[in-house]
XYZ file of C-alpha atoms in Angstrom:
97
model
C 128.126 104.839 113.122
C 128.565 103.261 109.495
C 125.731 103.245 107.156
C 125.195 99.493 107.955
C 124.359 100.562 111.522
C 121.921 103.225 110.292
C 120.232 100.543 108.254
C 119.960 98.132 111.032
C 118.143 100.614 112.898
C 114.938 100.565 110.316
C 113.325 97.446 110.027
C 111.160 95.903 107.336
C 108.127 95.244 109.536
C 107.754 99.104 111.021
C 107.548 102.470 110.342
C 110.276 104.332 110.994
C 110.885 108.298 111.883
C 114.265 109.294 111.833
C 115.001 113.021 112.972
C 118.273 114.277 111.887
C 119.258 116.993 114.499
C 122.142 118.636 116.159
C 122.375 119.980 119.513
C 123.372 123.744 118.174
C 120.550 123.889 116.071
C 117.480 126.397 117.183
C 114.632 125.021 114.691
C 115.848 121.763 116.210
C 115.167 122.453 119.556
C 111.893 123.873 118.519
C 110.717 120.424 117.192
C 111.474 118.644 120.280
C 108.093 119.347 122.086
C 106.264 118.425 118.763
C 108.167 115.226 118.674
C 107.474 114.484 122.234
C 103.626 115.084 121.540
C 103.911 112.830 118.324
C 105.418 110.308 120.355
C 102.696 110.640 122.987
C 99.953 110.388 121.018
C 101.251 108.241 118.163
C 104.058 105.759 119.469
C 102.281 102.523 119.241
C 102.491 103.037 115.035
C 106.138 103.865 114.402
C 109.518 103.756 115.645
C 111.550 106.922 116.671
C 115.098 107.083 115.668
C 117.438 110.001 116.575
C 120.509 110.951 114.726
C 122.836 113.906 115.748
C 123.671 114.826 112.505
C 126.509 117.094 113.741
C 128.505 114.132 114.387
C 127.154 111.726 111.906
C 128.325 113.680 108.824
C 128.812 110.552 106.658
C 125.472 109.316 106.930
C 124.097 112.835 106.446
C 125.900 113.193 103.007
C 125.014 109.712 102.147
C 121.274 110.386 102.303
C 121.585 113.840 101.217
C 120.619 115.393 104.643
C 121.756 119.266 103.746
C 120.140 121.116 106.715
C 118.512 120.356 110.400
C 116.674 119.249 111.456
C 115.163 116.628 108.351
C 112.764 114.094 109.316
C 112.569 111.015 106.731
C 109.720 108.341 106.975
C 110.348 104.477 106.257
C 107.919 101.897 105.601
C 108.845 98.418 104.777
C 112.658 99.418 105.017
C 112.147 102.098 101.979
C 112.135 105.441 102.206
C 108.576 107.190 101.878
C 108.841 110.748 102.757
C 111.291 113.189 103.754
C 111.298 117.074 105.128
C 113.518 119.605 106.183
C 112.530 122.412 108.841
C 109.588 122.800 110.899
C 106.939 120.422 110.491
C 103.344 120.294 112.238
C 102.614 117.326 114.229
C 99.319 116.680 111.769
C 101.749 116.203 108.556
C 103.748 113.653 110.520
C 100.276 111.957 111.771
C 99.323 111.911 108.061
C 102.515 110.485 106.593
C 102.770 107.760 109.578
C 99.455 106.043 109.095
């Protein structure tokens, strides 16, 4: 995936939550049920994009993603929030608003 392809996944008119994770990452697996719950409860408010950071290393490098999982929220095409590690569902809900 190129940076241009990644950028195309982030429409200017939507809130986008990007999950940079890897299949071999235990904290990423721990976050899966949290993200599923978030999508179930708040799915109409945002678009969810999952990036395999283990494979998409150039995008991770360009966006300074240094660990997994890392979550980035975009609003109007601009990055407004970024956090690595375990994130509580309440924090996602607050940031998506």
